Amino acid sequence: MRHICDECFGPVDVSYDYGAINLTRNSFHGRVKSLWRYKELLPLRDPGKAVDLGAGYTPLHKSIGLAERLGLKKLYIKNDTVNPSFSFKDRPATVAVSKAIEFNLKAVGCPSTGNLAAATAAHAARAQIPCYIFVPSDIEPNKIIQASVYGAQVVAVKGTYDDANRVLTQAADLYKIGVVNVNIRSYYVEGSKTLGFEVAEQLGWEAPDHAIVPTASGALLCAISKGFEELIEVGLLKECNTKITAAQGAGCAPIVEAFKKGEDVITPIETPKTIAKSLAIGDPGDGAYALRKIRDSKGYAEDPTDQEIIDSIRLLAKTEGIYTEPAGGVSIAALKRLVDDGSISRDESVVCYVTGNGLKTPEAVASQLPKPIVVEPEIQALIPILSR
Ligand SMILES: Cc1ncc(COP(=O)(O)O)c(C=O)c1O
């Protein structure tokens, strides 16, 4: 199981014999409504043996209320909050855990900012193999509960995500653990590229003009871009001129900072400080690749503040009925900034990726919401409220 190139020590990628893949738009009629519908472009020898909880094929929600507010004609929300464990991380997890089983590994695990923990634990439960989750000790309590309830062993590391990553990586080879985002990472990222496939399919086999991606390690952003590129390789897309934009929370935005300063090297953030804890990776493993994708595609990078993120969570919920965790608030806030400064124009088709469910992080908004009005159980008590 090789995950790093022996010569340059860079990550290894899965490649496919695109010429041998025979797919047309009609191939997808009647296929399973999960990401395994793209099985020819996923790295499992026998897709019939996938550890599948139904991740993927989530709604591409055509915005009305938010689009009107922002003055956009074609705004779409890729609503990945409705995956089996309520974040997009079910996509890489289904592929990585399936691959771990194919490799005959006896346990899986991951360092996580929270969402991958739940996704890996859920798929490990489905596969009935042990699961070890390493998280920074300050992540949102609901995320620890969620991983634990699936039966995983959760280890809260006194430190940052990068500390959790380092200790688990050291233990992985020693204890033969398939760490989904470390030694099975090459396969793991393949699951996320289906977020490119689905958007193109849902837009009638077209790539959007602009995609806004909440970004931590940079893996998701690179994977979405790979998804569009592969559809061109196999002839399902004619062209792709999608500008790809990274959105990170101020306080942990190393990729955005490098982009804005015009630098190629990413300076790690030692102590991340953002309400978007799921994006709080100070030393992004795929940061340099993500930076190149953003620049090559003529995209942007934005780093909204905590208050902009909270306002955006509420705005999305009120205008579209979609409740996101802070990571999704980061992409909506970045969208808002880019519309306000004229970088995104009215006629462009824009897909905003909303990747995690708000029920995981109620504490992010709770203190800023109006309190319920407490009344006596009598009709008279309602008059001042309902006749306002
Ligand atoms: C909800 C959510 N969105 C986006 C991301 C960013 O993913 P990546 O680390 O691949 O950039 C994460 C990472 O944990 C996440 O949890």
mmCIF file of C-alpha atoms and ligand atoms in Angstrom:
data_model
loop_
_atom_site.group_PDB
_atom_site.id
_atom_site.type_symbol
_atom_site.label_atom_id
_atom_site.label_comp_id
_atom_site.label_asym_id
_atom_site.label_seq_id
_atom_site.Cartn_x
_atom_site.Cartn_y
_atom_site.Cartn_z
ATOM 1 C CA MET A 1 0.000 0.000 0.000
ATOM 2 C CA ARG A 2 1.976 3.008 -1.260
ATOM 3 C CA HIS A 3 0.763 6.491 -0.507
ATOM 4 C CA ILE A 4 3.923 8.554 -0.951
ATOM 5 C CA CYS A 5 6.239 8.689 -3.955
ATOM 6 C CA ASP A 6 9.630 7.130 -3.080
ATOM 7 C CA GLU A 7 11.450 9.769 -5.118
ATOM 8 C CA CYS A 8 9.782 13.131 -4.428
ATOM 9 C CA PHE A 9 7.888 12.152 -1.218
ATOM 10 C CA GLY A 10 4.742 13.748 -2.696
ATOM 11 C CA PRO A 11 1.325 12.043 -2.457
ATOM 12 C CA VAL A 12 0.545 9.400 -5.098
ATOM 13 C CA ASP A 13 -2.603 9.729 -7.208
ATOM 14 C CA VAL A 14 -4.945 7.070 -8.497
ATOM 15 C CA SER A 15 -4.980 7.008 -12.298
ATOM 16 C CA TYR A 16 -7.422 5.327 -14.658
ATOM 17 C CA ASP A 17 -7.220 4.071 -18.209
ATOM 18 C CA TYR A 18 -9.680 6.691 -19.461
ATOM 19 C CA GLY A 19 -9.569 5.335 -23.021
ATOM 20 C CA ALA A 20 -10.946 2.026 -21.787
ATOM 21 C CA ILE A 21 -13.859 3.627 -19.902
ATOM 22 C CA ASN A 22 -16.971 3.612 -22.003
ATOM 23 C CA LEU A 23 -19.517 5.992 -20.474
ATOM 24 C CA THR A 24 -22.276 8.042 -22.091
ATOM 25 C CA ARG A 25 -24.912 10.258 -20.482
ATOM 26 C CA ASN A 26 -27.379 7.396 -20.916
ATOM 27 C CA SER A 27 -25.179 5.047 -18.897
ATOM 28 C CA PHE A 28 -26.456 6.697 -15.718
ATOM 29 C CA HIS A 29 -30.176 6.108 -16.247
ATOM 30 C CA GLY A 30 -31.484 3.770 -13.584
ATOM 31 C CA ARG A 31 -28.208 3.639 -11.678
ATOM 32 C CA VAL A 32 -27.943 3.670 -7.880
ATOM 33 C CA LYS A 33 -28.589 7.116 -6.370
ATOM 34 C CA SER A 34 -25.323 7.306 -4.452
ATOM 35 C CA LEU A 35 -21.796 8.221 -5.482
ATOM 36 C CA TRP A 36 -21.243 4.593 -6.484
ATOM 37 C CA ARG A 37 -23.156 5.442 -9.687
ATOM 38 C CA TYR A 38 -19.741 6.611 -10.948
ATOM 39 C CA LYS A 39 -18.150 3.232 -10.194
ATOM 40 C CA GLU A 40 -15.983 3.188 -13.351
ATOM 41 C CA LEU A 41 -14.216 6.297 -12.035
ATOM 42 C CA LEU A 42 -13.792 5.034 -8.479
ATOM 43 C CA PRO A 43 -10.841 2.903 -7.353
ATOM 44 C CA LEU A 44 -12.527 -0.251 -6.026
ATOM 45 C CA ARG A 45 -11.841 -3.570 -7.781
ATOM 46 C CA ASP A 46 -15.338 -4.842 -7.013
ATOM 47 C CA PRO A 47 -17.804 -1.946 -6.465
ATOM 48 C CA GLY A 48 -20.369 -4.549 -5.427
ATOM 49 C CA LYS A 49 -18.363 -4.880 -2.199
ATOM 50 C CA ALA A 50 -18.406 -1.155 -1.360
ATOM 51 C CA VAL A 51 -19.132 -0.217 2.240
ATOM 52 C CA ASP A 52 -22.097 1.909 1.214
ATOM 53 C CA LEU A 53 -24.414 3.879 3.476
ATOM 54 C CA GLY A 54 -25.777 5.835 0.508
ATOM 55 C CA ALA A 55 -23.356 8.774 0.495
ATOM 56 C CA GLY A 56 -23.684 11.201 -2.377
ATOM 57 C CA TYR A 57 -26.309 12.083 -4.994
ATOM 58 C CA THR A 58 -27.328 14.956 -2.732
ATOM 59 C CA PRO A 59 -29.607 17.774 -3.980
ATOM 60 C CA LEU A 60 -28.311 20.593 -6.157
ATOM 61 C CA HIS A 61 -30.652 23.186 -4.745
ATOM 62 C CA LYS A 62 -31.594 26.040 -7.114
ATOM 63 C CA SER A 63 -31.584 29.111 -4.930
ATOM 64 C CA ILE A 64 -34.490 31.545 -5.056
ATOM 65 C CA GLY A 65 -34.401 33.604 -1.861
ATOM 66 C CA LEU A 66 -30.639 33.974 -1.476
ATOM 67 C CA ALA A 67 -30.166 34.471 -5.229
ATOM 68 C CA GLU A 68 -32.678 37.324 -5.128
ATOM 69 C CA ARG A 69 -30.952 38.895 -2.122
ATOM 70 C CA LEU A 70 -27.594 38.775 -3.861
ATOM 71 C CA GLY A 71 -28.929 39.689 -7.296
ATOM 72 C CA LEU A 72 -27.783 36.453 -8.943
ATOM 73 C CA LYS A 73 -29.690 34.645 -11.674
ATOM 74 C CA LYS A 74 -28.190 31.166 -11.407
ATOM 75 C CA LEU A 75 -27.125 30.359 -7.879
ATOM 76 C CA TYR A 76 -27.087 26.737 -6.722
ATOM 77 C CA ILE A 77 -26.370 25.278 -3.308
ATOM 78 C CA LYS A 78 -24.828 21.811 -3.378
ATOM 79 C CA ASN A 79 -26.506 20.577 -0.249
ATOM 80 C CA ASP A 80 -24.157 17.963 1.166
ATOM 81 C CA THR A 81 -25.571 18.399 4.670
ATOM 82 C CA VAL A 82 -27.929 15.484 4.001
ATOM 83 C CA ASN A 83 -25.354 12.714 3.683
ATOM 84 C CA PRO A 84 -25.662 9.663 5.985
ATOM 85 C CA SER A 85 -23.491 11.169 8.744
ATOM 86 C CA PHE A 86 -24.463 14.726 7.713
ATOM 87 C CA SER A 87 -21.337 15.984 5.955
ATOM 88 C CA PHE A 88 -19.538 15.537 2.642
ATOM 89 C CA LYS A 89 -16.920 13.444 4.464
ATOM 90 C CA ASP A 90 -19.102 10.384 3.884
ATOM 91 C CA ARG A 91 -17.857 10.542 0.290
ATOM 92 C CA PRO A 92 -14.151 9.986 0.990
ATOM 93 C CA ALA A 93 -15.022 7.689 3.907
ATOM 94 C CA THR A 94 -17.085 5.235 1.838
ATOM 95 C CA VAL A 95 -14.229 4.880 -0.664
ATOM 96 C CA ALA A 96 -11.408 4.722 1.901
ATOM 97 C CA VAL A 97 -13.089 2.242 4.242
ATOM 98 C CA SER A 98 -14.043 0.053 1.257
ATOM 99 C CA LYS A 99 -10.430 0.149 0.120
ATOM 100 C CA ALA A 100 -9.180 -0.721 3.627
ATOM 101 C CA ILE A 101 -11.378 -3.824 3.516
ATOM 102 C CA GLU A 102 -10.059 -4.665 0.024
ATOM 103 C CA PHE A 103 -6.502 -4.377 1.438
ATOM 104 C CA ASN A 104 -7.523 -6.672 4.275
ATOM 105 C CA LEU A 105 -6.651 -4.125 6.977
ATOM 106 C CA LYS A 106 -7.957 -4.966 10.421
ATOM 107 C CA ALA A 107 -8.807 -1.456 11.625
ATOM 108 C CA VAL A 108 -9.381 2.051 10.286
ATOM 109 C CA GLY A 109 -9.075 5.498 11.768
ATOM 110 C CA CYS A 110 -8.401 9.152 11.103
ATOM 111 C CA PRO A 111 -7.231 12.381 12.599
ATOM 112 C CA SER A 112 -10.188 14.716 12.197
ATOM 113 C CA THR A 113 -11.592 18.159 12.828
ATOM 114 C CA GLY A 114 -14.884 16.366 13.527
ATOM 115 C CA ASN A 115 -16.775 15.467 10.379
ATOM 116 C CA LEU A 116 -14.411 12.837 9.056
ATOM 117 C CA ALA A 117 -14.520 11.269 12.511
ATOM 118 C CA ALA A 118 -18.255 10.635 12.231
ATOM 119 C CA ALA A 119 -18.070 9.568 8.591
ATOM 120 C CA THR A 120 -15.246 7.075 9.175
ATOM 121 C CA ALA A 121 -16.850 5.744 12.349
ATOM 122 C CA ALA A 122 -20.205 5.240 10.590
ATOM 123 C CA HIS A 123 -18.647 3.355 7.679
ATOM 124 C CA ALA A 124 -16.455 1.295 10.046
ATOM 125 C CA ALA A 125 -19.617 0.345 11.938
ATOM 126 C CA ARG A 126 -21.235 -0.738 8.677
ATOM 127 C CA ALA A 127 -18.127 -2.800 7.841
ATOM 128 C CA GLN A 128 -17.861 -4.058 11.436
ATOM 129 C CA ILE A 129 -14.176 -3.208 11.857
ATOM 130 C CA PRO A 130 -12.543 -1.332 14.750
ATOM 131 C CA CYS A 131 -12.132 2.421 14.331
ATOM 132 C CA TYR A 132 -9.750 4.873 16.072
ATOM 133 C CA ILE A 133 -10.526 8.574 15.911
ATOM 134 C CA PHE A 134 -8.032 11.279 16.938
ATOM 135 C CA VAL A 135 -9.423 14.791 17.373
ATOM 136 C CA PRO A 136 -8.176 18.048 18.894
ATOM 137 C CA SER A 137 -9.661 18.215 22.393
ATOM 138 C CA ASP A 138 -11.487 21.522 21.687
ATOM 139 C CA ILE A 139 -13.762 20.306 18.851
ATOM 140 C CA GLU A 140 -17.527 20.719 19.145
ATOM 141 C CA PRO A 141 -18.991 18.242 21.694
ATOM 142 C CA ASN A 142 -21.660 16.962 19.262
ATOM 143 C CA LYS A 143 -18.970 15.767 16.903
ATOM 144 C CA ILE A 144 -17.319 13.640 19.595
ATOM 145 C CA ILE A 145 -20.702 12.232 20.597
ATOM 146 C CA GLN A 146 -21.495 11.381 16.990
ATOM 147 C CA ALA A 147 -18.252 9.454 16.413
ATOM 148 C CA SER A 148 -18.594 7.649 19.751
ATOM 149 C CA VAL A 149 -22.149 6.554 19.177
ATOM 150 C CA TYR A 150 -21.068 4.592 16.089
ATOM 151 C CA GLY A 151 -18.752 2.665 18.402
ATOM 152 C CA ALA A 152 -15.409 4.253 17.512
ATOM 153 C CA GLN A 153 -12.652 4.731 20.087
ATOM 154 C CA VAL A 154 -12.269 8.499 20.281
ATOM 155 C CA VAL A 155 -8.955 9.945 21.481
ATOM 156 C CA ALA A 156 -9.015 13.668 22.267
ATOM 157 C CA VAL A 157 -5.493 15.013 21.798
ATOM 158 C CA LYS A 158 -4.489 18.029 23.881
ATOM 159 C CA GLY A 159 -3.392 20.157 20.944
ATOM 160 C CA THR A 160 -4.362 21.109 17.407
ATOM 161 C CA TYR A 161 -5.530 19.030 14.453
ATOM 162 C CA ASP A 162 -1.919 18.910 13.288
ATOM 163 C CA ASP A 163 -0.881 17.367 16.635
ATOM 164 C CA ALA A 164 -3.654 14.748 16.365
ATOM 165 C CA ASN A 165 -2.544 14.002 12.802
ATOM 166 C CA ARG A 166 1.103 13.571 13.814
ATOM 167 C CA VAL A 167 0.516 11.115 16.658
ATOM 168 C CA LEU A 168 -1.919 8.933 14.731
ATOM 169 C CA THR A 169 0.374 8.871 11.691
ATOM 170 C CA GLN A 170 3.191 7.629 13.940
ATOM 171 C CA ALA A 171 0.966 4.853 15.302
ATOM 172 C CA ALA A 172 -0.560 3.831 11.940
ATOM 173 C CA ASP A 173 2.186 1.609 10.538
ATOM 174 C CA LEU A 174 3.057 0.188 13.929
ATOM 175 C CA TYR A 175 -0.514 -0.999 14.546
ATOM 176 C CA LYS A 176 -1.526 -1.640 10.882
ATOM 177 C CA ILE A 177 -4.337 0.894 10.922
ATOM 178 C CA GLY A 178 -5.771 2.127 7.636
ATOM 179 C CA VAL A 179 -5.785 5.839 8.372
ATOM 180 C CA VAL A 180 -8.243 7.032 5.767
ATOM 181 C CA ASN A 181 -6.699 10.471 5.169
ATOM 182 C CA VAL A 182 -3.075 9.414 5.637
ATOM 183 C CA ASN A 183 -2.019 6.001 4.348
ATOM 184 C CA ILE A 184 -5.197 5.437 2.271
ATOM 185 C CA ARG A 185 -5.360 9.108 1.267
ATOM 186 C CA SER A 186 -4.858 8.444 -2.447
ATOM 187 C CA TYR A 187 -8.161 6.521 -2.489
ATOM 188 C CA TYR A 188 -9.908 8.727 0.058
ATOM 189 C CA VAL A 189 -9.720 11.837 -2.145
ATOM 190 C CA GLU A 190 -11.318 9.916 -5.005
ATOM 191 C CA GLY A 191 -14.603 9.919 -3.080
ATOM 192 C CA SER A 192 -14.681 13.715 -2.915
ATOM 193 C CA LYS A 193 -14.276 14.218 -6.650
ATOM 194 C CA THR A 194 -17.854 12.920 -7.031
ATOM 195 C CA LEU A 195 -18.866 16.410 -5.836
ATOM 196 C CA GLY A 196 -17.624 17.559 -9.243
ATOM 197 C CA PHE A 197 -19.313 14.693 -11.114
ATOM 198 C CA GLU A 198 -22.702 15.249 -9.468
ATOM 199 C CA VAL A 199 -22.817 18.997 -9.978
ATOM 200 C CA ALA A 200 -22.007 18.556 -13.675
ATOM 201 C CA GLU A 201 -24.614 15.813 -14.066
ATOM 202 C CA GLN A 202 -27.244 17.820 -12.178
ATOM 203 C CA LEU A 203 -26.577 20.866 -14.382
ATOM 204 C CA GLY A 204 -27.322 18.704 -17.452
ATOM 205 C CA TRP A 205 -23.679 17.732 -18.006
ATOM 206 C CA GLU A 206 -22.276 21.219 -17.798
ATOM 207 C CA ALA A 207 -19.675 22.669 -15.460
ATOM 208 C CA PRO A 208 -20.682 25.853 -13.581
ATOM 209 C CA ASP A 209 -18.958 29.189 -14.215
ATOM 210 C CA HIS A 210 -17.899 29.432 -10.583
ATOM 211 C CA ALA A 211 -17.549 26.988 -7.657
ATOM 212 C CA ILE A 212 -17.005 28.103 -4.060
ATOM 213 C CA VAL A 213 -15.447 25.477 -1.829
ATOM 214 C CA PRO A 214 -14.988 25.523 1.969
ATOM 215 C CA THR A 215 -11.348 24.610 2.389
ATOM 216 C CA ALA A 216 -9.163 23.152 5.136
ATOM 217 C CA SER A 217 -6.431 20.775 3.881
ATOM 218 C CA GLY A 218 -7.244 21.702 0.278
ATOM 219 C CA ALA A 219 -8.091 18.086 -0.638
ATOM 220 C CA LEU A 220 -11.755 18.783 -1.371
ATOM 221 C CA LEU A 221 -11.002 21.714 -3.656
ATOM 222 C CA CYS A 222 -8.448 19.686 -5.653
ATOM 223 C CA ALA A 223 -10.834 16.735 -5.830
ATOM 224 C CA ILE A 224 -13.718 18.806 -7.224
ATOM 225 C CA SER A 225 -11.401 20.151 -9.882
ATOM 226 C CA LYS A 226 -10.230 16.602 -10.695
ATOM 227 C CA GLY A 227 -13.876 15.561 -10.977
ATOM 228 C CA PHE A 228 -14.561 18.118 -13.720
ATOM 229 C CA GLU A 229 -11.299 17.246 -15.511
ATOM 230 C CA GLU A 230 -12.086 13.526 -15.535
ATOM 231 C CA LEU A 231 -15.514 14.122 -17.053
ATOM 232 C CA ILE A 232 -13.739 15.832 -19.933
ATOM 233 C CA GLU A 233 -11.321 12.878 -20.220
ATOM 234 C CA VAL A 234 -14.173 10.395 -20.611
ATOM 235 C CA GLY A 235 -16.188 12.670 -22.911
ATOM 236 C CA LEU A 236 -19.085 13.440 -20.558
ATOM 237 C CA LEU A 237 -18.235 17.163 -20.446
ATOM 238 C CA LYS A 238 -17.289 19.186 -23.506
ATOM 239 C CA GLU A 239 -15.430 21.885 -21.615
ATOM 240 C CA CYS A 240 -14.845 23.286 -18.148
ATOM 241 C CA ASN A 241 -14.004 26.902 -17.442
ATOM 242 C CA THR A 242 -15.016 26.803 -13.816
ATOM 243 C CA LYS A 243 -13.355 29.363 -11.573
ATOM 244 C CA ILE A 244 -12.615 27.585 -8.313
ATOM 245 C CA THR A 245 -12.624 29.692 -5.166
ATOM 246 C CA ALA A 246 -11.374 28.684 -1.716
ATOM 247 C CA ALA A 247 -13.210 29.848 1.398
ATOM 248 C CA GLN A 248 -11.519 29.650 4.821
ATOM 249 C CA GLY A 249 -12.368 31.285 8.135
ATOM 250 C CA ALA A 250 -10.265 34.286 9.194
ATOM 251 C CA GLY A 251 -8.043 32.988 11.971
ATOM 252 C CA CYS A 252 -7.148 29.864 10.016
ATOM 253 C CA ALA A 253 -6.777 30.843 6.369
ATOM 254 C CA PRO A 254 -3.246 29.858 5.307
ATOM 255 C CA ILE A 255 -4.255 29.168 1.688
ATOM 256 C CA VAL A 256 -6.194 32.426 1.370
ATOM 257 C CA GLU A 257 -3.282 34.374 2.842
ATOM 258 C CA ALA A 258 -0.781 32.873 0.383
ATOM 259 C CA PHE A 259 -3.198 33.592 -2.491
ATOM 260 C CA LYS A 260 -3.743 37.207 -1.492
ATOM 261 C CA LYS A 261 -0.018 37.824 -1.005
ATOM 262 C CA GLY A 262 0.770 36.211 -4.364
ATOM 263 C CA GLU A 263 3.026 33.648 -2.673
ATOM 264 C CA ASP A 264 3.587 30.018 -3.707
ATOM 265 C CA VAL A 265 4.623 28.787 -0.287
ATOM 266 C CA ILE A 266 2.013 28.388 2.406
ATOM 267 C CA THR A 267 2.930 29.595 5.863
ATOM 268 C CA PRO A 268 1.237 27.360 8.451
ATOM 269 C CA ILE A 269 -0.971 28.898 11.131
ATOM 270 C CA GLU A 270 0.292 27.625 14.465
ATOM 271 C CA THR A 271 -2.823 28.177 16.553
ATOM 272 C CA PRO A 272 -6.007 28.246 14.466
ATOM 273 C CA LYS A 273 -8.722 30.485 15.853
ATOM 274 C CA THR A 274 -11.988 30.369 13.946
ATOM 275 C CA ILE A 275 -15.583 29.438 14.633
ATOM 276 C CA ALA A 276 -15.312 27.145 11.573
ATOM 277 C CA LYS A 277 -13.552 24.433 13.549
ATOM 278 C CA SER A 278 -14.010 21.823 10.837
ATOM 279 C CA LEU A 279 -11.806 23.998 8.618
ATOM 280 C CA ALA A 280 -9.199 24.604 11.309
ATOM 281 C CA ILE A 281 -6.183 22.929 9.738
ATOM 282 C CA GLY A 282 -3.197 25.209 10.225
ATOM 283 C CA ASP A 283 -0.809 23.254 7.992
ATOM 284 C CA PRO A 284 -2.859 22.208 4.942
ATOM 285 C CA GLY A 285 -1.465 19.043 3.348
ATOM 286 C CA ASP A 286 -2.803 19.838 -0.116
ATOM 287 C CA GLY A 287 -2.503 23.598 0.262
ATOM 288 C CA ALA A 288 0.086 24.130 -2.472
ATOM 289 C CA TYR A 289 -1.939 22.051 -4.958
ATOM 290 C CA ALA A 290 -5.128 23.905 -4.032
ATOM 291 C CA LEU A 291 -3.384 27.233 -4.522
ATOM 292 C CA ARG A 292 -2.337 26.197 -8.018
ATOM 293 C CA LYS A 293 -5.884 25.064 -8.898
ATOM 294 C CA ILE A 294 -7.330 28.382 -7.725
ATOM 295 C CA ARG A 295 -4.822 30.389 -9.758
ATOM 296 C CA ASP A 296 -4.997 28.194 -12.872
ATOM 297 C CA SER A 297 -8.795 28.406 -12.882
ATOM 298 C CA LYS A 298 -8.789 32.207 -12.289
ATOM 299 C CA GLY A 299 -10.688 31.734 -9.052
ATOM 300 C CA TYR A 300 -10.459 33.702 -5.801
ATOM 301 C CA ALA A 301 -9.836 33.100 -2.109
ATOM 302 C CA GLU A 302 -11.739 34.705 0.764
ATOM 303 C CA ASP A 303 -11.490 34.513 4.554
ATOM 304 C CA PRO A 304 -14.687 35.726 6.235
ATOM 305 C CA THR A 305 -14.710 36.618 9.920
ATOM 306 C CA ASP A 306 -16.590 34.706 12.608
ATOM 307 C CA GLN A 307 -19.400 37.266 12.546
ATOM 308 C CA GLU A 308 -19.753 37.052 8.748
ATOM 309 C CA ILE A 309 -19.887 33.249 9.076
ATOM 310 C CA ILE A 310 -22.642 33.366 11.720
ATOM 311 C CA ASP A 311 -24.634 35.912 9.683
ATOM 312 C CA SER A 312 -24.283 33.706 6.619
ATOM 313 C CA ILE A 313 -25.440 30.558 8.421
ATOM 314 C CA ARG A 314 -28.580 32.462 9.426
ATOM 315 C CA LEU A 315 -29.019 34.031 5.993
ATOM 316 C CA LEU A 316 -28.858 30.644 4.234
ATOM 317 C CA ALA A 317 -31.274 29.120 6.731
ATOM 318 C CA LYS A 318 -33.758 31.995 6.446
ATOM 319 C CA THR A 319 -33.650 32.368 2.681
ATOM 320 C CA GLU A 320 -33.339 28.741 1.583
ATOM 321 C CA GLY A 321 -34.330 26.477 4.475
ATOM 322 C CA ILE A 322 -30.868 24.902 4.644
ATOM 323 C CA TYR A 323 -29.121 24.774 8.022
ATOM 324 C CA THR A 324 -25.369 24.509 7.743
ATOM 325 C CA GLU A 325 -22.515 24.233 10.182
ATOM 326 C CA PRO A 326 -19.910 27.041 10.067
ATOM 327 C CA ALA A 327 -17.988 25.492 7.111
ATOM 328 C CA GLY A 328 -21.021 26.123 4.865
ATOM 329 C CA GLY A 329 -21.380 29.590 6.387
ATOM 330 C CA VAL A 330 -17.816 30.235 5.253
ATOM 331 C CA SER A 331 -18.684 29.482 1.618
ATOM 332 C CA ILE A 332 -21.844 31.613 1.709
ATOM 333 C CA ALA A 333 -19.936 34.486 3.335
ATOM 334 C CA ALA A 334 -17.210 34.217 0.675
ATOM 335 C CA LEU A 335 -19.896 34.263 -2.034
ATOM 336 C CA LYS A 336 -21.382 37.398 -0.513
ATOM 337 C CA ARG A 337 -18.005 39.153 -0.457
ATOM 338 C CA LEU A 338 -17.333 38.259 -4.098
ATOM 339 C CA VAL A 339 -20.745 39.493 -5.213
ATOM 340 C CA ASP A 340 -20.335 42.710 -3.205
ATOM 341 C CA ASP A 341 -16.938 43.499 -4.737
ATOM 342 C CA GLY A 342 -18.112 42.670 -8.267
ATOM 343 C CA SER A 343 -15.927 39.567 -8.762
ATOM 344 C CA ILE A 344 -19.039 37.458 -9.397
ATOM 345 C CA SER A 345 -21.504 38.868 -11.868
ATOM 346 C CA ARG A 346 -25.273 38.524 -12.101
ATOM 347 C CA ASP A 347 -25.354 36.158 -15.074
ATOM 348 C CA GLU A 348 -22.723 33.672 -13.942
ATOM 349 C CA SER A 349 -23.803 30.202 -12.813
ATOM 350 C CA VAL A 350 -22.443 29.759 -9.309
ATOM 351 C CA VAL A 351 -22.346 26.620 -7.191
ATOM 352 C CA CYS A 352 -21.751 27.140 -3.503
ATOM 353 C CA TYR A 353 -20.717 23.940 -1.749
ATOM 354 C CA VAL A 354 -22.389 23.555 1.657
ATOM 355 C CA THR A 355 -20.693 20.572 3.194
ATOM 356 C CA GLY A 356 -21.835 20.000 6.780
ATOM 357 C CA ASN A 357 -25.078 20.056 8.763
ATOM 358 C CA GLY A 358 -25.896 22.791 11.285
ATOM 359 C CA LEU A 359 -27.291 20.318 13.818
ATOM 360 C CA LYS A 360 -23.704 19.252 14.483
ATOM 361 C CA THR A 361 -22.783 22.701 15.812
ATOM 362 C CA PRO A 362 -25.798 24.445 17.380
ATOM 363 C CA GLU A 363 -23.477 26.354 19.747
ATOM 364 C CA ALA A 364 -22.068 28.296 16.782
ATOM 365 C CA VAL A 365 -25.229 30.395 16.426
ATOM 366 C CA ALA A 366 -27.182 29.796 19.636
ATOM 367 C CA SER A 367 -26.092 32.900 21.524
ATOM 368 C CA GLN A 368 -27.099 35.243 18.667
ATOM 369 C CA LEU A 369 -30.617 33.901 18.102
ATOM 370 C CA PRO A 370 -33.734 35.547 19.536
ATOM 371 C CA LYS A 371 -34.983 33.808 22.664
ATOM 372 C CA PRO A 372 -38.443 32.192 22.524
ATOM 373 C CA ILE A 373 -41.273 34.306 23.945
ATOM 374 C CA VAL A 374 -42.597 32.602 27.077
ATOM 375 C CA VAL A 375 -46.382 32.903 27.554
ATOM 376 C CA GLU A 376 -49.140 31.682 29.825
ATOM 377 C CA PRO A 377 -51.222 28.974 28.095
ATOM 378 C CA GLU A 378 -54.047 31.401 27.245
ATOM 379 C CA ILE A 379 -55.243 32.905 23.953
ATOM 380 C CA GLN A 380 -55.090 36.465 25.351
ATOM 381 C CA ALA A 381 -51.364 36.056 25.880
ATOM 382 C CA LEU A 382 -50.944 35.532 22.133
ATOM 383 C CA ILE A 383 -52.685 38.737 21.020
ATOM 384 C CA PRO A 384 -49.683 41.075 21.363
ATOM 385 C CA ILE A 385 -47.472 38.561 19.570
ATOM 386 C CA LEU A 386 -49.691 37.580 16.647
ATOM 387 C CA SER A 387 -51.094 41.031 15.925
ATOM 388 C CA ARG A 388 -47.646 42.610 15.542
HETATM 389 C C1 LIG B 1 -17.768 20.395 6.532
HETATM 390 C C2 LIG B 1 -16.420 20.482 5.900
HETATM 391 N N1 LIG B 1 -16.300 21.165 4.748
HETATM 392 C C3 LIG B 1 -15.109 21.305 4.131
HETATM 393 C C4 LIG B 1 -13.951 20.736 4.666
HETATM 394 C C5 LIG B 1 -12.644 20.935 3.957
HETATM 395 O O1 LIG B 1 -12.080 19.759 3.512
HETATM 396 P P1 LIG B 1 -10.564 19.653 3.065
HETATM 397 O O2 LIG B 1 -9.768 19.332 4.290
HETATM 398 O O3 LIG B 1 -10.583 18.539 2.097
HETATM 399 O O4 LIG B 1 -10.148 20.958 2.446
HETATM 400 C C6 LIG B 1 -14.035 20.007 5.863
HETATM 401 C C7 LIG B 1 -12.836 19.386 6.451
HETATM 402 O O5 LIG B 1 -12.854 18.748 7.450
HETATM 403 C C8 LIG B 1 -15.303 19.868 6.491
HETATM 404 O O6 LIG B 1 -15.439 19.167 7.623
#
